Amino acid sequence: MATPRRTPPEPPARLWRNPEPKSRYDVVIVGAGGHGLATAYYLARDHGIRDIAVLERGWLAGGGTVRNTMIIRSDYLLDESTALYDHALGLWEQLPDELEYDFSFSQCGVLNLAHTEQEVRDSRRRAFANQLNGVDTEWLGPEEVAEFCPVLDTSGESRYPVLGATLQRRAGTVEHDHVAWALARKCDEMGVDLVQNCEVTGFRTEGDRVTGVRTGRGPISAGRVGLAAAGRTSPLTDTLGVRLPLQSHPLQALASELLEPVHPCAVMSNHVHVYCSQAHRGELVLGGGIDSYNGYAQRGSVHLVERQLAAAVELFPMFARAHVLRTWAGTVDVTPDASPIIGPTPYGNLFVNCGWGAGGFKATPGAGRVFAHTIATGEPHPLNAPYGLERFTTGALIDEHGATGVAN
Amino acid sequence: MLLIHCPWCGARDEAEFRYGGQAHVDRPPDPNAVDDREWGEYLFVRDNPRGRFSERWVHSAGCRRWFDVVRDTATNEMSAEVPSRSGRR
Ligand SMILES: Cc1cc2nc3c(=O)[nH]c(=O)nc-3n(C[C@H](O)[C@H](O)[C@H](O)COP(=O)(O)OP(=O)(O)OC[C@H]3O[C@@H](n4cnc5c(N)ncnc54)[C@H](O)[C@@H]3O)c2cc1C
Ligand SMILES: [Zn+2]
């Protein structure tokens, strides 16, 4: 078939400039993932700081922000966590209007399956804790699960019987790359310089302050520096002799070919380490746990993918004949208590936002907002006060392994 | 999948092993003699380099012995497999 020879339409306007970096900024943010962009956005919007550069070693949002599986929820167990993640969920609900960008925020609901009696008890405890914190998590019995998500095998005959599930109806998915672009456009409009291909390799210091960063494109002075470099935070802080409790691991995900819409929500199973949703375009999107070893290669081991698929096919027998179209990996920075680190460092004007591990995408606007507050005022926001580095000395950990047993 | 050289059994698939994280992390000989900061470091902080890293593996589905490896965390290239100094943990 011949393609008609028409003049092609004009490409859409660019969403941000590509400026040369200046030699100095009030605030330098390292990393143009969702968290770095959201931080710049709230610094400019709420704190009147506009002389900001966001420096990115690769391309904008090319890290975890576009490698994640887009699940957004706030049904974590502990008070500190629900406060932070639910703050983020509230912001997600406003952001499409505020950023004037439709990034397909779909509150399709997230099910967290329980396959054992102990998981039933733990899940109900988490649902009740959430309700006490004003979060809309419910407990569903097997029949209600079957009704909510008919593609799940709830027969009781399966290898991993579904004894029930928690459901958060306000939870769901958003299109991750569009979120980054929407934030980038607004940042750019407010005068923030988004500088790609600009790797930060170290810092310049004076006593216990940083005076700027060294980059592949020359030194840049800064009044304050905020790190939002996710899996690559340790190599940066190591240059200052600041050891953070982070371990960087590969985390993989995969997608099928485009299928008709059959899967109405997102389903997670901590027990079998798999989760699955269907993207708007039709791909089934699956993920699981991290690779066991430390790694920065943005690739993982194939037997993990095989295990995820084996588990997924048990839960969703009808997906057995779908095909894996592609798999990919990102680098996630994991902390000992599966909660992030957001706060000051031993260097007075250097701040870190890291350690989000396998589940920081959902927090993007919330993390950006509290990190912006921390950078602007020098003090943590009440929501991130419990998330400082000092908890690894005091022992006041925020142990969320129960709610993050599976990535996302 | 990584191909890991067990010093006793030779090259085997990663699926036969379990990971033990950074090698040569010594428990403070007298825990009462260190302050909270040092104890916290011992409990929670490990090196996390992009590049060469000394780490421990155990051949859990084979000879069940621990050993140390130097692996490049950016390329996964492995070298210098030796029995773990501390034997097991
Ligand atoms: C496969 C996978 C699935 C996931 N699924 C989910 C999910 O369903 N839900 C969820 O909530 N979370 C999920 N996550 C986690 C989520 O992706 C991350 O927590 C989140 O993206 C972190 O955001 P960020 O902006 O901090 O990091 P990133 O998007 O990784 O941004 C960091 C940026 O910093 C840049 N950078 C690093 N070092 C330097 C340097 N020295 N100089 C300049 N720039 C630098 C990087 O290039 C990168 O662009 C998943 C992650 C992966 C890998
Ligand atoms: Zn062996």
mmCIF file with all atom_site columns, C-alpha atoms in Angstrom, chain A residues 23-28 202-214 219-225 240 347-350:
data_model
loop_
_atom_site.group_PDB
_atom_site.id
_atom_site.type_symbol
_atom_site.label_atom_id
_atom_site.label_alt_id
_atom_site.label_comp_id
_atom_site.label_asym_id
_atom_site.label_entity_id
_atom_site.label_seq_id
_atom_site.pdbx_PDB_ins_code
_atom_site.Cartn_x
_atom_site.Cartn_y
_atom_site.Cartn_z
_atom_site.occupancy
_atom_site.B_iso_or_equiv
_atom_site.pdbx_formal_charge
_atom_site.auth_seq_id
_atom_site.auth_comp_id
_atom_site.auth_asym_id
_atom_site.auth_atom_id
_atom_site.pdbx_PDB_model_num
ATOM 1  C CA . SER A 1 23  ? 28.873 29.191 36.338 1.00 0.00 ? 23  SER A CA 1
ATOM 2  C CA . ARG A 1 24  ? 26.765 29.654 39.487 1.00 0.00 ? 24  ARG A CA 1
ATOM 3  C CA . TYR A 1 25  ? 23.277 28.891 40.823 1.00 0.00 ? 25  TYR A CA 1
ATOM 4  C CA . ASP A 1 26  ? 21.531 29.433 44.151 1.00 0.00 ? 26  ASP A CA 1
ATOM 5  C CA . VAL A 1 27  ? 20.537 25.780 44.138 1.00 0.00 ? 27  VAL A CA 1
ATOM 6  C CA . VAL A 1 28  ? 21.979 22.883 42.165 1.00 0.00 ? 28  VAL A CA 1
ATOM 7  C CA . GLY A 1 202 ? 32.464 15.469 42.744 1.00 0.00 ? 202 GLY A CA 1
ATOM 8  C CA . PHE A 1 203 ? 32.202 18.547 44.918 1.00 0.00 ? 203 PHE A CA 1
ATOM 9  C CA . ARG A 1 204 ? 34.203 21.607 45.838 1.00 0.00 ? 204 ARG A CA 1
ATOM 10 C CA . THR A 1 205 ? 34.221 22.198 49.565 1.00 0.00 ? 205 THR A CA 1
ATOM 11 C CA . GLU A 1 206 ? 35.293 24.760 52.156 1.00 0.00 ? 206 GLU A CA 1
ATOM 12 C CA . GLY A 1 207 ? 35.348 23.348 55.654 1.00 0.00 ? 207 GLY A CA 1
ATOM 13 C CA . ASP A 1 208 ? 32.002 21.705 56.320 1.00 0.00 ? 208 ASP A CA 1
ATOM 14 C CA . ARG A 1 209 ? 30.251 23.346 53.379 1.00 0.00 ? 209 ARG A CA 1
ATOM 15 C CA . VAL A 1 210 ? 30.115 22.539 49.699 1.00 0.00 ? 210 VAL A CA 1
ATOM 16 C CA . THR A 1 211 ? 30.756 25.496 47.426 1.00 0.00 ? 211 THR A CA 1
ATOM 17 C CA . GLY A 1 212 ? 29.840 23.811 44.190 1.00 0.00 ? 212 GLY A CA 1
ATOM 18 C CA . VAL A 1 213 ? 29.991 20.710 42.047 1.00 0.00 ? 213 VAL A CA 1
ATOM 19 C CA . ARG A 1 214 ? 32.522 19.400 39.545 1.00 0.00 ? 214 ARG A CA 1
ATOM 20 C CA . PRO A 1 219 ? 32.805 23.398 37.744 1.00 0.00 ? 219 PRO A CA 1
ATOM 21 C CA . ILE A 1 220 ? 29.528 25.019 38.812 1.00 0.00 ? 220 ILE A CA 1
ATOM 22 C CA . SER A 1 221 ? 29.247 27.012 42.022 1.00 0.00 ? 221 SER A CA 1
ATOM 23 C CA . ALA A 1 222 ? 26.181 26.583 44.189 1.00 0.00 ? 222 ALA A CA 1
ATOM 24 C CA . GLY A 1 223 ? 24.675 28.122 47.295 1.00 0.00 ? 223 GLY A CA 1
ATOM 25 C CA . ARG A 1 224 ? 23.038 24.811 48.169 1.00 0.00 ? 224 ARG A CA 1
ATOM 26 C CA . VAL A 1 225 ? 23.172 21.364 46.622 1.00 0.00 ? 225 VAL A CA 1
ATOM 27 C CA . LEU A 1 240 ? 33.156 13.512 50.379 1.00 0.00 ? 240 LEU A CA 1
ATOM 28 C CA . TYR A 1 347 ? 27.930 19.253 55.054 1.00 0.00 ? 347 TYR A CA 1
ATOM 29 C CA . GLY A 1 348 ? 25.740 22.188 56.093 1.00 0.00 ? 348 GLY A CA 1
ATOM 30 C CA . ASN A 1 349 ? 24.384 23.095 52.665 1.00 0.00 ? 349 ASN A CA 1
ATOM 31 C CA . LEU A 1 350 ? 24.284 19.628 51.105 1.00 0.00 ? 350 LEU A CA 1
#
